[in-house]
mmCIF file of C-alpha atoms and ligand atoms in Angstrom:
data_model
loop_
_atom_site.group_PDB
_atom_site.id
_atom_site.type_symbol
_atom_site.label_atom_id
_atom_site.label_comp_id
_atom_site.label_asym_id
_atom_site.label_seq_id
_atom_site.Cartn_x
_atom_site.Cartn_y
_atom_site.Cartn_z
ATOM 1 C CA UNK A 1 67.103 142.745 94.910
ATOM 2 C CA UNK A 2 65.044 146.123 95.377
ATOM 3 C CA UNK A 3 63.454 146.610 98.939
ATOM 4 C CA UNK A 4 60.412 148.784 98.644
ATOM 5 C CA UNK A 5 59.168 150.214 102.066
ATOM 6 C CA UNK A 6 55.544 151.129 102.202
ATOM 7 C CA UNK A 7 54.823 154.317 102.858
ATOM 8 C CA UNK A 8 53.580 154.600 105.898
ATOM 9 C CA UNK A 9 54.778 152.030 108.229
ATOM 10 C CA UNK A 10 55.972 151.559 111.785
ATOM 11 C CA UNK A 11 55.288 153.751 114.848
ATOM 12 C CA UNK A 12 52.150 155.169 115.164
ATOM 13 C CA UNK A 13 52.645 158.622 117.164
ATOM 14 C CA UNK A 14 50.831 157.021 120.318
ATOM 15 C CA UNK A 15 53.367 154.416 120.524
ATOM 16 C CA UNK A 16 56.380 156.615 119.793
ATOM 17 C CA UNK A 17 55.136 159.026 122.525
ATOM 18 C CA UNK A 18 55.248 156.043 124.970
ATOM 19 C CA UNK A 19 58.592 154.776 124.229
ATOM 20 C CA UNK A 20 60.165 158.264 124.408
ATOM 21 C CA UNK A 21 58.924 158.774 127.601
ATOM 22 C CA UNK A 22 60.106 155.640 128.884
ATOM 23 C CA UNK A 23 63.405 156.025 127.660
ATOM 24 C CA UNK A 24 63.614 159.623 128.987
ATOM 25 C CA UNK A 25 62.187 158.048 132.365
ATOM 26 C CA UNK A 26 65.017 155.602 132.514
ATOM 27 C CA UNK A 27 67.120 158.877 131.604
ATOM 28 C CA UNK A 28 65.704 160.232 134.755
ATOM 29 C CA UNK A 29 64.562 158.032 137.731
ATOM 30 C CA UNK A 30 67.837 157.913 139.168
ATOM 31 C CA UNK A 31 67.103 156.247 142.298
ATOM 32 C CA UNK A 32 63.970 154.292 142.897
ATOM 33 C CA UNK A 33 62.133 151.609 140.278
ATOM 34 C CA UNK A 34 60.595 152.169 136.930
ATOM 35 C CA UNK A 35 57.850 149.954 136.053
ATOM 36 C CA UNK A 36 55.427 150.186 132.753
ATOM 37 C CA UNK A 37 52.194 149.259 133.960
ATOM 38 C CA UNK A 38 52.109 146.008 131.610
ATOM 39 C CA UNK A 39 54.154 145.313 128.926
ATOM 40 C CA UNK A 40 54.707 148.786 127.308
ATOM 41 C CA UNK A 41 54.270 147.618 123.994
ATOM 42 C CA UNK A 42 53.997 144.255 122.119
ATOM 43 C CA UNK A 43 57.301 144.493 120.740
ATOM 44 C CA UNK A 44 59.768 142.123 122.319
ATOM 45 C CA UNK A 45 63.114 144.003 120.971
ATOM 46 C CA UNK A 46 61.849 147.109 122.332
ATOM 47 C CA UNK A 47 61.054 145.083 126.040
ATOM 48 C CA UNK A 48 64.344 143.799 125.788
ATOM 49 C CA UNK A 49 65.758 147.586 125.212
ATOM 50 C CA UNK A 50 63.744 148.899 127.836
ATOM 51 C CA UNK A 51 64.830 146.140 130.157
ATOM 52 C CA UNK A 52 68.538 147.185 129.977
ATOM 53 C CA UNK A 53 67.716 150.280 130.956
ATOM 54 C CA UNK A 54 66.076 148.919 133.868
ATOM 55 C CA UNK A 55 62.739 149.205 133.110
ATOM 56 C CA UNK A 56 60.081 146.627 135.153
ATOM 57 C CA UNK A 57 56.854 145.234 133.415
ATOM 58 C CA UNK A 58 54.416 145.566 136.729
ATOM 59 C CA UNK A 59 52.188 142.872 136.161
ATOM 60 C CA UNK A 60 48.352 144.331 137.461
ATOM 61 C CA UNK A 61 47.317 140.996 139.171
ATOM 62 C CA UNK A 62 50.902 140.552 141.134
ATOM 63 C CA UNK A 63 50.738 144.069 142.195
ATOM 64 C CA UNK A 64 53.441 144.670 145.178
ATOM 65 C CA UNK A 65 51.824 146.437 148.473
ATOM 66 C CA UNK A 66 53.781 149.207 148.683
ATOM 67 C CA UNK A 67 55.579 151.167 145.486
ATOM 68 C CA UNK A 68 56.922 153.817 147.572
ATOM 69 C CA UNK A 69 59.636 155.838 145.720
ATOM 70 C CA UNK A 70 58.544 153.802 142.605
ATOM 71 C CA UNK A 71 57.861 155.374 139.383
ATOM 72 C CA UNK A 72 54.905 153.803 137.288
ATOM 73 C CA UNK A 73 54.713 154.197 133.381
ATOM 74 C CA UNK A 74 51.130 154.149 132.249
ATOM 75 C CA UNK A 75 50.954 152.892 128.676
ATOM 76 C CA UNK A 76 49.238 154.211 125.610
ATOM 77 C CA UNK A 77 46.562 151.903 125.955
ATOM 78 C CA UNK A 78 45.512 154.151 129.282
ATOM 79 C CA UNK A 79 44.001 152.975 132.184
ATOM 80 C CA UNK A 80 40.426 153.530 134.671
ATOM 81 C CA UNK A 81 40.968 156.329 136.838
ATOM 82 C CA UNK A 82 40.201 153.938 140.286
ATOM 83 C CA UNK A 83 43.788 152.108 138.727
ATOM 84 C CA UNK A 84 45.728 155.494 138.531
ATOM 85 C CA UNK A 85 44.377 156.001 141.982
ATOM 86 C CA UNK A 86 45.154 152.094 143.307
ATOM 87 C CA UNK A 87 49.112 152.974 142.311
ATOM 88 C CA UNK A 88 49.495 156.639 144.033
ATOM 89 C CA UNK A 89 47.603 155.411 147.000
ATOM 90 C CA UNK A 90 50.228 152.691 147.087
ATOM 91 C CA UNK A 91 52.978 155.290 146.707
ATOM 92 C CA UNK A 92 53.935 155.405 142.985
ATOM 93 C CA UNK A 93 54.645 158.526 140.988
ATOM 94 C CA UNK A 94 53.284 157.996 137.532
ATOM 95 C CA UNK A 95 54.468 158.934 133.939
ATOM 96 C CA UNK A 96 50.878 158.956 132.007
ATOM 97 C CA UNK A 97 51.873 157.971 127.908
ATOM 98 C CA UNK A 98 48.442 157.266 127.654
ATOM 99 C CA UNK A 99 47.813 157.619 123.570
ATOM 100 C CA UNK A 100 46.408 161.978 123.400
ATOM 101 C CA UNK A 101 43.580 159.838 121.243
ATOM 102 C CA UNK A 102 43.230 157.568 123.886
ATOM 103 C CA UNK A 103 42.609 159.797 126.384
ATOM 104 C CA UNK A 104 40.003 162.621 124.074
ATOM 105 C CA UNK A 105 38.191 158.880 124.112
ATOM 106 C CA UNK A 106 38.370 158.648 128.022
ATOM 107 C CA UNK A 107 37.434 162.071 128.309
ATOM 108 C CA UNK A 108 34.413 161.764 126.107
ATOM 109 C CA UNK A 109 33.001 159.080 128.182
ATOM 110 C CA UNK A 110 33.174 160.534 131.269
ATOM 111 C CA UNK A 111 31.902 163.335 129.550
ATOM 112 C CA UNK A 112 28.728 161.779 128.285
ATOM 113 C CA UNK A 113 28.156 159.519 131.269
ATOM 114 C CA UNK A 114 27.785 162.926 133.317
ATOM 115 C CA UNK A 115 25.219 164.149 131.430
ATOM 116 C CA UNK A 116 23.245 161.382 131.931
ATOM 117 C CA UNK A 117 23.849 159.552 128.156
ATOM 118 C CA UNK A 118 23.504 156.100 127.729
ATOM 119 C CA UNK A 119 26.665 154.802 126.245
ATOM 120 C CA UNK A 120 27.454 151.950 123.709
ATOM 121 C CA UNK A 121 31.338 151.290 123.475
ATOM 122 C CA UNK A 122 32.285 149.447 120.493
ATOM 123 C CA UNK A 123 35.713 147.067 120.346
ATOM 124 C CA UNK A 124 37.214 144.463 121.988
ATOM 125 C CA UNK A 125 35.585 144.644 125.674
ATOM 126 C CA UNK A 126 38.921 143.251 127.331
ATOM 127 C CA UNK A 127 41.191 145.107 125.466
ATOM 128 C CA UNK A 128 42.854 147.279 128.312
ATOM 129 C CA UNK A 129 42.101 150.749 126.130
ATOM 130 C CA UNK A 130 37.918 149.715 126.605
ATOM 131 C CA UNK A 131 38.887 148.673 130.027
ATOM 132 C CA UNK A 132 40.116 152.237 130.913
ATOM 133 C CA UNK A 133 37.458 154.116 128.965
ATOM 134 C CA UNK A 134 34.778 151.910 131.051
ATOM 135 C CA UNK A 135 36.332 153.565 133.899
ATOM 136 C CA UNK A 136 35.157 156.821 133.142
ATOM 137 C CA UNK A 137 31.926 155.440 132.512
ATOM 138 C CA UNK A 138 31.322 152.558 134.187
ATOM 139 C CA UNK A 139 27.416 152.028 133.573
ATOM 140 C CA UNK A 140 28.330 151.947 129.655
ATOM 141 C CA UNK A 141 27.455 148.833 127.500
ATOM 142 C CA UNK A 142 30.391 147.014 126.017
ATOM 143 C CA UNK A 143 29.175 145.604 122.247
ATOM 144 C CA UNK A 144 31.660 143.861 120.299
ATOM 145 C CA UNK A 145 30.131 143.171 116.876
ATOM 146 C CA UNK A 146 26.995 144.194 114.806
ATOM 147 C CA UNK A 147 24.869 141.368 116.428
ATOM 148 C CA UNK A 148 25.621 142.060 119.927
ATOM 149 C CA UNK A 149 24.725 145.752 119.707
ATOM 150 C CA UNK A 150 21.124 145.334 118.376
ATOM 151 C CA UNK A 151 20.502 142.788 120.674
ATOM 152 C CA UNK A 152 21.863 145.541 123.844
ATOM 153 C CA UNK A 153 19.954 148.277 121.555
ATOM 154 C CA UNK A 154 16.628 145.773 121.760
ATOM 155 C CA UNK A 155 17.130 145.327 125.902
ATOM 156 C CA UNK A 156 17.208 148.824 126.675
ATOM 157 C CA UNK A 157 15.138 150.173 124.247
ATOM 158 C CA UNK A 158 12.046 147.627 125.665
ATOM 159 C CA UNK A 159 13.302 148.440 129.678
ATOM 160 C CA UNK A 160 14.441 152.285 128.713
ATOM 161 C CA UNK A 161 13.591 153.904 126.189
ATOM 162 C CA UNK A 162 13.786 157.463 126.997
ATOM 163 C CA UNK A 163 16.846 159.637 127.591
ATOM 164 C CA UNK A 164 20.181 160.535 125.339
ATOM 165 C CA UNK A 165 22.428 157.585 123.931
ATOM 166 C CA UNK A 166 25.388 157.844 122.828
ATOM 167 C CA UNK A 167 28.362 155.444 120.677
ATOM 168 C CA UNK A 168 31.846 155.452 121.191
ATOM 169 C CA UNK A 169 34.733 153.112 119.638
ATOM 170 C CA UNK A 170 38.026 151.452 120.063
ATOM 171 C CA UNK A 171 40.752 153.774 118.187
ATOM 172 C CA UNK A 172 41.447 150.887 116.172
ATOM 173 C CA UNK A 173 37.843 149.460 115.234
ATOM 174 C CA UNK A 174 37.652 149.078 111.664
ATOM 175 C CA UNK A 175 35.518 152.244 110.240
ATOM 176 C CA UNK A 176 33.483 149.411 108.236
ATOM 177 C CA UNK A 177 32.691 147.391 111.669
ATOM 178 C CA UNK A 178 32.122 150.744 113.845
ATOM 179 C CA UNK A 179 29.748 151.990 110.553
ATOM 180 C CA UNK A 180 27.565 148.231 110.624
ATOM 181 C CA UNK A 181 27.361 148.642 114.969
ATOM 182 C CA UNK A 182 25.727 152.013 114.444
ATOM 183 C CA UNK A 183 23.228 150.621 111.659
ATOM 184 C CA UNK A 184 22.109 148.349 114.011
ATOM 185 C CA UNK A 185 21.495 150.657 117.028
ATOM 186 C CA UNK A 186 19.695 153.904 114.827
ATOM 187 C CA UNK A 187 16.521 151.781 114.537
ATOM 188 C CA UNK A 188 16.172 152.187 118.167
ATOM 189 C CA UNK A 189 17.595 155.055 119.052
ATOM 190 C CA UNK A 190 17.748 157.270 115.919
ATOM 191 C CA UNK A 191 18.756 160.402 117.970
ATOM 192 C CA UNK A 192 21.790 158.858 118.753
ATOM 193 C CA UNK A 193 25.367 160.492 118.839
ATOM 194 C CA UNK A 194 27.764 158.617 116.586
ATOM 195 C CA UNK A 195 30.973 160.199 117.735
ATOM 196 C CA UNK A 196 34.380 159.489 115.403
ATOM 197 C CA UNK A 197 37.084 158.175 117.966
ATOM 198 C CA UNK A 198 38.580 155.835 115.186
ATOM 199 C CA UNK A 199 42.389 156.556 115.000
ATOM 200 C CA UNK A 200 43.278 155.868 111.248
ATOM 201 C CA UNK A 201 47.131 155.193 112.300
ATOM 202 C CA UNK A 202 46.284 151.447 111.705
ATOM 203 C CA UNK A 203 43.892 152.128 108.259
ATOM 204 C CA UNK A 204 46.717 154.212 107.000
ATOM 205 C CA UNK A 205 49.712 151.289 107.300
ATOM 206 C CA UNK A 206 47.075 149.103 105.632
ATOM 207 C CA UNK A 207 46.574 150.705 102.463
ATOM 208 C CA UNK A 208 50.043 151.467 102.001
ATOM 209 C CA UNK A 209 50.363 148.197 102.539
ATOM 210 C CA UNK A 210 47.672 146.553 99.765
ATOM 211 C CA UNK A 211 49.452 149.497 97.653
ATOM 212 C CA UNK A 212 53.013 148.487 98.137
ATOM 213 C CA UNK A 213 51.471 144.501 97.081
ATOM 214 C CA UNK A 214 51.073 145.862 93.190
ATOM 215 C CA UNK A 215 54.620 146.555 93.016
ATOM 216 C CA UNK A 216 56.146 143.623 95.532
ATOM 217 C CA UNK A 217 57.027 139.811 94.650
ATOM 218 C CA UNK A 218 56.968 139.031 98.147
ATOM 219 C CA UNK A 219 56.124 140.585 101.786
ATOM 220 C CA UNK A 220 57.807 141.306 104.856
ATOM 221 C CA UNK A 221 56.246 142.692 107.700
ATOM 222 C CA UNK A 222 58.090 143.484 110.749
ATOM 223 C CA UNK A 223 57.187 143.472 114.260
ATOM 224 C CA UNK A 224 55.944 141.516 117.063
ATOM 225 C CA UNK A 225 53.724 138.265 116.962
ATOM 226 C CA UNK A 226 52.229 139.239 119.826
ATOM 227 C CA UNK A 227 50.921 142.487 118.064
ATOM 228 C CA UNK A 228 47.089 142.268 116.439
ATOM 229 C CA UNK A 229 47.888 145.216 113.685
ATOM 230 C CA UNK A 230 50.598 143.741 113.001
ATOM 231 C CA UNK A 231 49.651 140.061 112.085
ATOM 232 C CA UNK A 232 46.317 142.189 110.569
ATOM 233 C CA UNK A 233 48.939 143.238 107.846
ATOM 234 C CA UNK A 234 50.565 140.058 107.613
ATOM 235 C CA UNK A 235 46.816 138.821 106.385
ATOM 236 C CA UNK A 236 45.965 141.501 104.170
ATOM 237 C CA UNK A 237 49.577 140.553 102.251
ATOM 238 C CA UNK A 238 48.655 136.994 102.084
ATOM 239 C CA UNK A 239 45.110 137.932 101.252
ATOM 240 C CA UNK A 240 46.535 139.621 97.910
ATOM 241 C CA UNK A 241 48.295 135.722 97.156
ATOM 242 C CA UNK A 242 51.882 137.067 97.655
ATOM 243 C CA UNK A 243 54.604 135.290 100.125
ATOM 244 C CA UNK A 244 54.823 136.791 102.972
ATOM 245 C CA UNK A 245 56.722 136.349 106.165
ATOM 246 C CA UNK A 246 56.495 138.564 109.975
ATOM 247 C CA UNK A 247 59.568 138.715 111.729
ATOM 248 C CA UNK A 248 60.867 139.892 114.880
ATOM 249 C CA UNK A 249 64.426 140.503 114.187
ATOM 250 C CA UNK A 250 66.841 139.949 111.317
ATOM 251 C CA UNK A 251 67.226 136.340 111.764
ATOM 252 C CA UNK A 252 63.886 135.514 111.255
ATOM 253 C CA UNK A 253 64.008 136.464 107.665
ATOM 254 C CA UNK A 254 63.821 133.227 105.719
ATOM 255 C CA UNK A 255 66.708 132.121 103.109
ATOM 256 C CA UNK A 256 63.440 132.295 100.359
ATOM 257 C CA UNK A 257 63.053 136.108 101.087
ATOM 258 C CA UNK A 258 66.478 136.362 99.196
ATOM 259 C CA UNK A 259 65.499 134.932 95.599
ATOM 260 C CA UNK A 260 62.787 138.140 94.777
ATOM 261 C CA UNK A 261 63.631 140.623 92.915
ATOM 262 C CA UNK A 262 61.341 143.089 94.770
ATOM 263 C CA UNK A 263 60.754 142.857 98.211
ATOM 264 C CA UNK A 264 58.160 144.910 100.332
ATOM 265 C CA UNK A 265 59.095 146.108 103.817
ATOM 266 C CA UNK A 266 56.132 146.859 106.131
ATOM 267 C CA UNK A 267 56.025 146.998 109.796
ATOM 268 C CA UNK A 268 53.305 147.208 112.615
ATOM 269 C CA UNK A 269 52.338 150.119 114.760
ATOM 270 C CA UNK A 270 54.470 149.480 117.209
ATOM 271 C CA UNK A 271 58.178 148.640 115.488
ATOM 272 C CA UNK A 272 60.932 150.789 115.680
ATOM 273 C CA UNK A 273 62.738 152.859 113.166
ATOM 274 C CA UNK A 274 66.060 151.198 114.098
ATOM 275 C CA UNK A 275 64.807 147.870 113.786
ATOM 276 C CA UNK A 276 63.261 148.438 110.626
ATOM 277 C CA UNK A 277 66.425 149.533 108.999
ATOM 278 C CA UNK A 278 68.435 146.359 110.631
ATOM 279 C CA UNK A 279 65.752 143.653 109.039
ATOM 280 C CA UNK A 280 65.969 145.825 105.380
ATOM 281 C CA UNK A 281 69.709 146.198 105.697
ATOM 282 C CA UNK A 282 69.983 142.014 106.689
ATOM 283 C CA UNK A 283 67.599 141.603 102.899
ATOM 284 C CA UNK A 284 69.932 143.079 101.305
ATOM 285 C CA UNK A 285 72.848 140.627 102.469
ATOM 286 C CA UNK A 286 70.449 137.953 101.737
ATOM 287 C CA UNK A 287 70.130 138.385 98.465
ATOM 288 C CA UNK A 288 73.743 138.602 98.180
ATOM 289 C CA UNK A 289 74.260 134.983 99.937
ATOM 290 C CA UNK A 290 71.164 133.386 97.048
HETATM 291 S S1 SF4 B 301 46.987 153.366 117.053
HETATM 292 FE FE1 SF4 B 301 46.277 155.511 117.223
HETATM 293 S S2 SF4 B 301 45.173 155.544 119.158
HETATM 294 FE FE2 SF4 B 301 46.446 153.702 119.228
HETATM 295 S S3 SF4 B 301 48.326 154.341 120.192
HETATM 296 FE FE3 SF4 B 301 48.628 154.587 117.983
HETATM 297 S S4 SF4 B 301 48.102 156.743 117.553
HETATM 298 FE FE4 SF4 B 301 47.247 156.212 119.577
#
């Protein structure tokens, strides 16, 4: 058997920023507790890593009343500024691995919402990255597909009409999606500013991905089942009528995977290197055992 990786696959440099700096934060915070604020990632081998070296999920809604002498890892998802002041106001020191794109998206709202723009955010409204950017602008209006945003384009074009608008999007909004939201809110507002915050990390894995299909029998993607991107690229390799399976670890592979003669290895955004090579290596012995 041949095992073809795609090209581009694995940890996006948001997530592999957050991870280092957890790891060097359990290198670090001798004395006191680490928490992530949330799980840090949705990858369950790297929870389980991060566990053993005693790092806490803090779970927002069970928040503890004091976290004196605690140190609190914000993820790369980011969070609303009133948050980040909720945690040092309870005592916390924090370790901010908010995503750079992340925050140049944070920073453009609160940009915008100070001079007076009226802002249309594009994405999943309870995603926690649109959560956080709402923060810095909290009178913004939250659209989540084509429909929704001409009908909030309609509303405050007939109540207010006048003044600067402005769109914004989830990093990981597909470019088509983010393109067919701003079609529908130019007829109102034609002066409005379209402003790229689309990270292409997640664009990038899937064409490598629909690329690595022409040359692969069969599919695996690694990473968690928990992760959107990921089980996005488990679709796209169904979607092009090959087998495909998403595992977590090595012994998820199933005995089939062995009979191909070329396999394709993808992974989502948020899979390590090392686990990668472990669930390539563990192919290889399969097709040894067929
Ligand atoms: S997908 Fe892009 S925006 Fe999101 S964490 Fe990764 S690099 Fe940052």
């Amino acid at each position: 058997m041949q095992v073809i990786r795609a090209s581009m696959l694995g940890y996006c440099m948001g997530v592999r920023y957050a991870v280092h700096l957890a790891y060097k934060a359990s290198q670090t915070v001798r004395n006191g507790r680490l928490y992530t604020l949330g799980p840090l990632i949705h990858n369950p081998y790297v929870l389980r890593e991060l566990q053993k070296q005693g790092v806490e999920i803090l779970d927002e809604p069970f928040m503890p009343s004091d976290l004196k002498g605690a140190t609190v890892i914000i993820r790369a998802h980011g969070v609303a500024p009133n948050l980040e002041a909720l945690l040092v106001g309870l005592g916390a020191e924090l370790v901010d691995a908010t995503c750079p794109r992340v925050k140049a998206s944070q920073m453009k709202a609160k940009t915008f919402a100070e001079a007076g723009y009226r802002i249309f955010l594009a994405g999943e409204k309870q995603h926690g990255e649109l959560i956080g950017i709402r923060g810095y602008a909290p009178n913004c209006l939250s659209v989540e597909d084509p429909s929704e945003a001409r009908s909030a384009a309609e509303t405050l074009y007939h109540t207010d009409p006048g003044g600067k608008t402005a769109l914004l999007g989830q990093t990981t909004i597909s470019a088509e999606e983010y393109h067919r939201i701003g079609a529908e809110i130019l007829p109102y507002f034609p002066d409005i500013e379209i402003i790229d915050t689309i990270c292409n990390a997640t664009k990038d894995r899937q064409e490598a991905l629909k690329k690595l299909c022409e040359n692969a029998d069969a599919l695996v993607i690694a990473g968690g089942k928990e992760s959107a991107n990921t089980r996005r690229l488990l679709a796209i390799a169904r979607n092009q009528n090959k087998p495909a399976w998403l595992v977590e670890s090595p012994e998820d592979l199933p005995p089939e995977a062995g009979v191909y003669s070329a396999v394709g290895l993808s992974a989502g955004a948020s899979t390590p290197d090392d686990l990668i090579d472990q669930i390539e290596k563990a192919l290889y012995d399969l097709s040894v055992k067929v």
